[in-house]
């Protein structure tokens, strides 16, 4: 209970090296629910005031069901008179529906089944009684036993462990213990015990909680007969009085020191400057035929969207924080909304002209682009608000890997994994639709003549974007917690964003830049009527009610 925990922690804290302890708390400490009471007892009785953060990282294990018959021999003769421990007395009162040492209550009925009102008992009941089997006691036993098995391997059978050379260790840290726990596999009283981290869908029969900095218990894992699952790898070990770097190597940025990270970071910065330069280039040449045919608004909006996407990729490489989690999600979604606004507005304009006039319009009015921009960015902002703030807030989670508990990483996620996954699926679904819809339009019109091959190039760009989405989706939704796959996931995500930006620049902007210089070399200074719609028409035979013909932008053929 709270008082026992305060006494034990105070004792360890006053020892010479007691501040280095990290508390792995199976069994009894699972009952520490009232952190305020724990602190008050420490202050009143011991004279030490512990902050709530002192228990941060401690594990609390809450058993629920089990097979009592397998460990009854361990509890033979156990009564409140022989075991004067807070957690055991609480278990006794809960199990036998009575209150110990409460003279204000009437004496309980000998039959536990008939105890329907608060009553007083004297600890004379027996755990061997047929009606007194408690299915949770096995888990209390196993929650301590699996730690004992891990320590036994570290001390006496160190050669059985593969993840680290445990032989000859003089001290055992919390992550040493977790590494050993990760490897143990045996049949406990509750069934097979294997900390494989494999997820399962059935309701857990054993919950793993952990204290956060405010002293609140948060569910971080579950334990069933099929194995253990640490939920989205929320498990972490940290005591408030010990710097995290002393417990786990400083890995706030999990990719620190990786040269490819530095290289990609530098490349993305150069890409931002390049995109800004391209935007100024188009603005400077806004009166050329190439820019007028494509629409300056379209070019600038798409270019700005690429800048936002690149900045989001940059933020994945800097020191993480909860604010960074929210900001980089905003940059990514707004950037995708801007690119999609340009592509969708041009595709819609082209489709409208094709259906009504049998022609393809190459120039999209600014009004149409900004209407799409307002509508799609509003939708992206709604998704961003849902993803960041719906239910639990999107925040930075500093977690230890189940696969390698010496390795810690930071992830932006919600406290509820199912909610995190559902919202991510919603975000991906919305954005993939925004790129698939114009892609179908451009696929339908790819054989039509458009200036600078814009229809065909737009189709290729959207195909690339769809491939990037299909590549990134499994990384976001199925990424596991091993260090190698996390690094690979970061690299694929960053390279995917970079490839999207680079490919878009190559197929949409580079041809236009080339034609602008070609136009200047040929001395073609055609100034087009700002109200005119530039239309390409192509004969497809005789549809019967419309005759189509080809008109060239450069002159008649």
XYZ file of C-alpha atoms in Angstrom:
557
model
C 0.000 0.000 0.000
C 0.898 3.687 0.017
C 2.454 3.643 3.487
C 4.567 0.552 2.835
C 5.785 1.967 -0.464
C 6.679 5.298 1.131
C 8.674 3.498 3.830
C 10.598 1.323 1.370
C 11.345 4.175 -1.029
C 12.409 6.444 1.830
C 14.817 3.775 3.068
C 16.364 3.339 -0.365
C 16.456 7.090 -0.927
C 18.468 7.701 2.230
C 21.101 5.126 1.345
C 24.352 6.211 -0.272
C 23.351 5.184 -3.780
C 19.634 4.805 -3.283
C 18.763 7.555 -5.753
C 19.847 5.285 -8.593
C 17.019 2.837 -8.056
C 14.244 2.524 -10.610
C 11.252 0.751 -9.170
C 9.840 -2.227 -10.980
C 6.754 -2.796 -8.856
C 4.909 -6.085 -9.310
C 2.447 -7.414 -6.778
C 2.012 -5.203 -3.745
C 2.928 -1.872 -5.274
C 0.162 -2.323 -7.786
C -2.112 -1.128 -4.991
C -0.542 2.352 -4.837
C -3.505 4.273 -6.195
C -3.421 7.358 -3.958
C -0.187 9.207 -4.720
C -1.240 12.052 -2.426
C -1.499 9.638 0.495
C 1.878 8.175 -0.372
C 3.483 11.641 -0.304
C 1.711 12.690 2.891
C 2.876 9.573 4.715
C 6.447 10.107 3.545
C 6.368 13.725 4.704
C 4.613 13.117 8.038
C 6.290 9.938 9.181
C 9.690 10.033 7.514
C 10.306 13.707 6.970
C 10.914 13.368 3.223
C 8.710 14.999 0.601
C 8.747 13.073 -2.662
C 7.358 14.714 -5.785
C 4.726 12.703 -7.627
C 7.243 12.332 -10.447
C 9.399 10.180 -8.166
C 7.312 7.142 -9.023
C 7.326 7.906 -12.744
C 8.055 4.759 -14.686
C 7.175 2.341 -11.891
C 5.165 -0.632 -13.008
C 1.860 -1.593 -11.403
C 0.414 -4.992 -12.231
C -3.298 -5.585 -11.707
C -4.276 -9.272 -11.841
C -7.797 -10.341 -12.682
C -8.213 -14.095 -13.291
C -6.207 -17.275 -12.923
C -6.275 -20.883 -11.732
C -6.054 -20.887 -7.942
C -5.649 -24.639 -7.638
C -2.091 -24.598 -9.026
C -0.621 -22.436 -6.282
C -2.699 -23.290 -3.238
C 0.313 -25.105 -1.845
C 2.163 -21.770 -1.777
C -0.572 -20.154 0.324
C -1.216 -22.959 2.794
C -1.766 -21.444 6.207
C -1.618 -17.869 4.921
C -3.871 -15.633 7.025
C -3.830 -11.990 8.155
C -2.251 -13.248 11.373
C 0.738 -14.784 9.550
C 1.128 -12.193 6.778
C 0.767 -8.658 8.111
C 1.180 -6.864 4.792
C -1.031 -4.111 3.492
C -1.601 -5.616 0.075
C -2.446 -9.053 1.537
C -4.890 -7.598 4.069
C -6.610 -5.659 1.271
C -6.779 -8.835 -0.795
C -8.258 -10.745 2.154
C -10.968 -8.147 2.806
C -11.892 -7.956 -0.862
C -11.928 -11.716 -1.332
C -13.923 -12.580 1.794
C -16.219 -9.507 1.644
C -15.406 -8.264 5.122
C -13.456 -5.680 7.105
C -10.623 -6.664 9.448
C -10.331 -4.980 12.844
C -13.414 -2.821 12.510
C -15.301 -3.101 15.799
C -18.110 -0.817 14.577
C -19.431 -3.492 12.205
C -21.392 -6.643 13.053
C -19.658 -10.019 12.954
C -19.764 -11.678 9.543
C -21.753 -14.784 8.694
C -19.458 -17.864 8.499
C -20.626 -18.418 4.928
C -18.901 -15.994 2.560
C -21.760 -16.287 0.088
C -24.202 -14.820 2.589
C -22.145 -11.694 3.274
C -24.135 -9.010 1.485
C -23.528 -6.087 3.881
C -20.351 -4.668 5.478
C -19.275 -6.848 8.373
C -16.292 -7.623 10.616
C -14.097 -10.699 10.250
C -11.126 -11.933 12.258
C -9.052 -13.671 9.571
C -10.336 -17.116 10.460
C -11.386 -17.908 6.912
C -9.290 -20.341 4.891
C -8.045 -20.017 1.344
C -8.443 -23.799 1.117
C -12.201 -23.632 1.414
C -13.843 -24.871 -1.815
C -15.833 -21.654 -2.156
C -12.916 -19.349 -1.559
C -10.828 -19.961 -4.663
C -9.645 -16.607 -6.012
C -8.698 -16.726 -9.663
C -6.561 -13.622 -9.418
C -4.008 -15.004 -7.018
C -2.126 -16.833 -9.763
C -1.322 -13.545 -11.398
C -0.068 -12.057 -8.167
C 2.270 -15.029 -7.986
C 3.353 -14.910 -11.644
C 3.821 -11.142 -11.592
C 6.596 -11.641 -9.050
C 7.800 -15.004 -10.322
C 8.671 -13.864 -13.847
C 11.015 -11.241 -12.339
C 12.595 -13.963 -10.210
C 13.048 -16.174 -13.280
C 14.738 -13.318 -15.151
C 17.089 -12.590 -12.238
C 17.873 -16.281 -11.915
C 18.936 -16.364 -15.565
C 21.052 -13.228 -15.187
C 22.857 -14.489 -12.077
C 23.077 -18.270 -12.533
C 22.325 -18.981 -16.220
C 23.703 -15.934 -17.983
C 24.882 -17.973 -20.972
C 21.236 -18.729 -21.825
C 20.605 -15.056 -22.622
C 21.471 -13.855 -26.119
C 20.721 -10.130 -26.261
C 23.596 -9.149 -23.981
C 26.570 -10.663 -22.189
C 25.192 -10.813 -18.643
C 28.008 -12.930 -17.241
C 30.164 -11.100 -14.729
C 27.818 -8.146 -14.179
C 28.302 -6.436 -10.803
C 25.070 -4.451 -11.010
C 21.754 -5.029 -12.742
C 19.857 -2.055 -14.164
C 16.201 -1.818 -15.076
C 16.870 -2.334 -18.759
C 19.105 -5.328 -17.973
C 16.131 -6.844 -16.223
C 13.838 -6.049 -19.135
C 16.255 -7.572 -21.627
C 16.199 -10.795 -19.637
C 12.421 -10.686 -19.227
C 12.175 -10.281 -22.988
C 13.847 -13.653 -23.460
C 12.242 -15.768 -20.764
C 9.699 -18.333 -21.763
C 8.197 -20.797 -19.333
C 4.873 -22.128 -18.118
C 3.661 -20.153 -15.163
C 0.683 -20.713 -12.921
C -1.504 -18.700 -15.275
C -0.347 -20.525 -18.386
C 2.435 -19.934 -20.942
C 4.462 -16.805 -20.167
C 6.320 -15.306 -23.103
C 7.082 -11.601 -23.366
C 7.128 -11.622 -27.128
C 5.330 -8.340 -27.619
C 3.042 -9.989 -30.153
C -0.304 -8.166 -30.329
C -3.542 -9.998 -29.802
C -7.180 -9.022 -30.034
C -8.797 -10.761 -27.092
C -9.630 -8.967 -23.873
C -6.667 -8.972 -21.525
C -6.777 -10.900 -18.274
C -3.825 -9.108 -16.782
C -3.225 -5.340 -17.080
C 0.099 -3.539 -16.811
C -0.048 0.052 -15.580
C 2.657 2.633 -15.176
C 2.916 5.894 -13.266
C 3.352 9.081 -15.252
C 5.022 12.275 -14.088
C 1.845 13.456 -12.329
C 1.562 10.198 -10.413
C -1.373 8.914 -12.465
C -1.639 5.304 -13.510
C -1.784 4.747 -17.263
C -2.440 1.390 -18.870
C 0.617 0.527 -20.958
C 0.235 -3.189 -21.557
C -1.771 -6.347 -21.212
C -0.923 -9.924 -20.403
C -2.949 -12.858 -21.597
C -2.218 -16.560 -21.838
C -1.225 -15.955 -25.453
C 1.580 -13.591 -24.482
C 2.294 -10.034 -23.481
C 1.635 -6.910 -25.501
C 3.094 -3.537 -24.550
C 0.574 -1.150 -26.056
C 2.256 0.819 -28.838
C 5.442 0.510 -26.824
C 4.376 2.997 -24.149
C 6.439 1.164 -21.536
C 9.180 3.335 -20.085
C 11.423 3.405 -17.029
C 12.296 6.651 -15.333
C 12.424 7.838 -11.748
C 11.897 11.518 -11.211
C 15.067 11.998 -9.172
C 17.330 10.272 -11.671
C 18.284 11.881 -15.000
C 16.967 9.749 -17.806
C 20.405 9.604 -19.384
C 21.692 7.704 -16.350
C 19.091 4.988 -16.780
C 18.955 4.804 -20.539
C 21.487 6.274 -22.981
C 20.440 9.706 -24.182
C 18.421 8.989 -27.319
C 15.986 11.905 -27.403
C 16.647 12.059 -31.114
C 16.881 8.399 -32.082
C 18.690 9.214 -35.323
C 21.359 11.461 -33.795
C 24.807 10.841 -35.193
C 23.496 9.160 -38.319
C 25.204 10.857 -41.280
C 22.385 10.057 -43.670
C 20.055 12.034 -41.389
C 22.350 15.035 -41.529
C 22.617 14.653 -45.292
C 18.862 14.440 -45.836
C 18.309 17.362 -43.480
C 20.728 19.484 -45.524
C 19.164 18.332 -48.796
C 15.672 19.245 -47.579
C 16.867 22.731 -46.619
C 18.300 23.169 -50.126
C 14.986 21.921 -51.571
C 13.096 24.605 -49.631
C 15.369 27.328 -51.043
C 15.028 25.824 -54.542
C 11.222 25.807 -54.336
C 11.153 29.424 -53.153
C 13.465 30.362 -56.042
C 11.175 28.562 -58.518
C 8.163 30.471 -57.199
C 9.962 33.801 -57.657
C 11.046 32.680 -61.130
C 7.441 32.083 -62.206
C 6.307 35.367 -60.684
C 9.072 37.200 -62.534
C 8.010 35.569 -65.820
C 4.283 35.868 -65.212
C 3.699 37.588 -68.558
C 5.195 34.790 -70.647
C 2.936 32.557 -72.647
C 4.034 29.460 -70.725
C 3.083 30.859 -67.320
C -0.159 32.392 -68.630
C -1.224 29.096 -70.160
C -0.509 27.149 -66.963
C -1.858 29.899 -64.629
C 0.462 31.645 -62.194
C -1.888 30.902 -59.291
C -1.723 27.180 -60.054
C 2.085 27.150 -60.168
C 2.518 29.181 -56.975
C -0.063 27.217 -54.973
C 1.452 23.846 -55.933
C 4.960 25.173 -55.256
C 3.912 26.493 -51.812
C 2.351 23.114 -51.008
C 5.652 21.410 -51.792
C 7.421 23.859 -49.455
C 5.024 22.921 -46.634
C 5.567 19.186 -47.232
C 9.350 19.645 -47.214
C 9.259 21.677 -43.996
C 7.227 18.863 -42.414
C 9.950 16.401 -43.436
C 12.541 18.734 -41.876
C 10.663 18.756 -38.578
C 10.890 14.948 -38.414
C 14.672 15.327 -38.119
C 14.890 17.916 -35.332
C 14.580 17.425 -31.583
C 11.044 16.153 -30.931
C 8.502 17.743 -28.630
C 4.734 17.661 -28.187
C 4.455 20.991 -30.044
C 6.611 19.609 -32.844
C 4.240 16.646 -33.171
C 1.318 19.010 -33.788
C 3.177 21.475 -36.017
C 4.674 18.912 -38.395
C 1.280 17.250 -38.806
C -0.165 20.670 -39.680
C 2.558 21.423 -42.244
C 2.138 18.031 -43.918
C -1.654 18.173 -44.196
C -1.822 21.813 -45.323
C 0.926 21.161 -47.878
C -0.928 18.166 -49.301
C -4.121 20.237 -49.369
C -2.417 22.975 -51.401
C -0.952 20.546 -53.928
C -4.286 18.741 -54.210
C -6.094 22.085 -54.639
C -3.995 22.927 -57.676
C -4.340 19.480 -59.228
C -8.069 19.106 -58.519
C -8.998 22.589 -59.729
C -7.128 22.120 -63.024
C -8.569 18.626 -63.499
C -12.094 19.878 -62.764
C -11.689 22.816 -65.136
C -10.368 20.540 -67.887
C -13.168 18.015 -67.346
C -15.838 20.742 -67.377
C -14.596 22.072 -70.742
C -14.247 18.597 -72.177
C -17.808 17.619 -71.293
C -19.502 20.871 -72.317
C -17.406 22.015 -75.313
C -15.424 18.976 -76.338
C -12.215 20.854 -75.597
C -9.461 20.864 -72.997
C -8.745 24.138 -71.227
C -5.097 24.636 -70.301
C -5.526 27.728 -68.160
C -7.405 27.536 -64.882
C -8.896 30.771 -63.477
C -7.381 31.937 -60.187
C -10.846 32.085 -58.662
C -11.338 28.354 -59.229
C -7.934 27.523 -57.738
C -8.492 29.576 -54.600
C -11.974 28.145 -54.108
C -10.494 24.650 -54.171
C -7.657 25.843 -51.930
C -10.080 27.198 -49.338
C -12.277 24.100 -49.454
C -9.527 21.451 -49.339
C -7.354 23.248 -46.787
C -10.437 23.645 -44.608
C -10.909 19.877 -44.845
C -7.246 19.284 -44.018
C -7.548 21.583 -40.990
C -10.535 19.586 -39.772
C -8.516 16.376 -40.129
C -5.567 18.012 -38.395
C -7.738 19.132 -35.484
C -9.297 15.664 -35.193
C -5.961 13.891 -35.338
C -4.209 16.217 -32.870
C -6.976 16.947 -30.375
C -9.886 14.480 -30.703
C -10.085 12.201 -27.683
C -6.587 12.301 -26.241
C -4.114 14.929 -27.429
C -1.414 14.016 -29.910
C 1.745 14.128 -27.833
C 5.326 13.028 -27.693
C 5.730 9.602 -26.116
C 9.197 8.622 -24.962
C 9.182 4.845 -25.028
C 11.492 1.886 -24.700
C 11.526 -0.779 -27.341
C 10.106 -4.157 -26.364
C 12.538 -5.776 -28.761
C 15.582 -4.001 -27.328
C 14.953 -2.261 -24.046
C 18.310 -0.525 -24.023
C 16.944 1.491 -26.923
C 14.561 4.366 -26.369
C 12.754 6.347 -29.026
C 10.297 9.193 -29.236
C 7.050 8.884 -31.137
C 4.143 11.210 -31.835
C 1.000 9.302 -30.971
C -2.191 9.293 -28.944
C -2.618 7.517 -25.662
C -5.229 5.197 -27.207
C -3.634 3.088 -29.990
C -6.955 2.182 -31.648
C -7.911 5.860 -31.801
C -4.511 6.713 -33.239
C -4.890 4.088 -35.966
C -8.484 5.059 -36.819
C -7.628 8.734 -37.262
C -4.549 7.930 -39.335
C -6.659 5.776 -41.655
C -9.125 8.675 -41.987
C -6.312 11.111 -42.861
C -4.806 8.770 -45.441
C -8.187 7.938 -46.982
C -9.096 11.620 -47.405
C -5.778 12.513 -49.020
C -5.566 9.504 -51.302
C -9.012 10.407 -52.696
C -7.781 13.955 -53.416
C -5.024 12.562 -55.629
C -6.803 9.592 -57.179
C -9.736 11.710 -58.426
C -7.675 14.097 -60.643
C -5.443 11.184 -61.644
C -8.464 9.477 -63.227
C -9.371 12.702 -65.054
C -5.842 13.093 -66.417
C -5.719 9.426 -67.380
C -8.896 9.973 -69.401
C -7.514 13.086 -71.095
C -3.842 12.113 -71.371
C -4.102 11.664 -75.139
C -5.307 15.236 -75.641
C -2.847 17.890 -76.716
C -2.009 20.293 -73.889
C 0.808 22.849 -73.690
C 4.153 21.549 -72.467
C 2.589 18.065 -72.118
C 0.856 19.200 -68.939
C -1.901 16.607 -68.919
C 0.487 13.678 -69.306
C 3.012 15.098 -66.832
C 0.270 15.735 -64.257
C -0.868 12.135 -64.621
C 2.678 10.868 -63.997
C 3.019 13.149 -60.960
C -0.228 11.863 -59.456
C 0.797 8.253 -60.093
C 3.991 8.990 -58.153
C 1.989 10.581 -55.334
C -0.304 7.555 -55.091
C 2.726 5.274 -54.898
C 4.192 7.400 -52.091
C 0.926 7.131 -50.148
C 0.787 3.375 -50.617
C 4.400 3.160 -49.444
C 3.940 5.336 -46.374
C 0.667 3.884 -45.133
C 2.094 0.532 -43.929
C 4.951 2.399 -42.209
C 2.576 4.552 -40.189
C 0.123 1.789 -39.355
C 2.265 -1.338 -39.128
C 5.644 -0.074 -37.953
C 6.981 -2.158 -35.062
C 9.284 -1.082 -32.264
C 12.634 -2.453 -33.265
C 15.419 0.050 -33.683
C 16.296 -1.031 -37.191
C 12.759 -0.829 -38.511
C 12.218 2.573 -36.857
C 15.261 3.972 -38.599
C 14.218 2.373 -41.857
C 10.725 3.759 -41.363
C 12.100 7.260 -40.880
C 14.296 6.921 -43.948
C 11.501 5.602 -46.158
C 9.127 8.325 -44.968
C 11.698 11.070 -45.576
C 12.837 9.679 -48.911
C 9.174 9.192 -49.903
C 8.380 12.855 -49.216
C 11.558 13.933 -50.975
C 10.789 11.782 -54.023
C 7.279 13.252 -54.217
C 8.642 16.803 -54.133
C 11.529 16.079 -56.519
C 9.356 14.206 -59.023
C 6.742 16.973 -59.003
C 9.395 19.608 -59.666
C 10.855 17.534 -62.514
C 7.590 16.799 -64.336
C 5.602 19.978 -63.656
C 8.094 22.817 -63.213
C 11.248 21.895 -65.153
C 9.447 21.573 -68.550
C 7.856 24.988 -68.028
C 11.187 26.566 -67.094
C 12.698 25.029 -70.213
C 9.880 26.355 -72.435
C 10.153 29.815 -70.873
C 13.823 30.022 -71.846
C 13.028 28.568 -75.267
C 10.324 31.172 -75.758
C 12.754 33.950 -74.823
C 15.399 32.592 -77.175
C 12.965 32.509 -80.073
C 11.893 36.054 -79.286
C 8.272 35.074 -78.884
C 6.897 37.783 -76.607
C 3.269 36.994 -77.131
C 1.123 38.848 -74.582
C -2.147 37.067 -74.164
C -5.515 38.567 -73.352
C -5.891 38.111 -69.553
C -9.531 37.215 -69.977
C -8.954 34.699 -72.739
C -9.219 30.984 -72.168
C -6.474 29.070 -73.953
C -7.969 26.004 -75.492
C -6.553 23.062 -77.349
C -8.881 21.104 -79.539
C -8.297 17.847 -81.278
C -10.345 16.026 -83.871
C -11.478 12.570 -82.792
C -13.462 11.720 -85.891
C -17.107 12.689 -86.262
C -19.131 12.300 -83.068
C -22.179 13.504 -85.059
C -23.109 16.647 -83.194
C -19.746 18.395 -82.680
C -16.786 19.002 -84.946
C -13.485 19.352 -83.158
C -10.304 20.786 -84.606
C -6.781 21.368 -83.424
C -5.596 24.900 -82.759
C -1.984 25.545 -81.935
C -0.718 27.948 -79.298
C 2.257 28.889 -81.426
C 0.283 29.370 -84.654
C -1.552 27.337 -87.250
C 0.062 24.182 -88.664
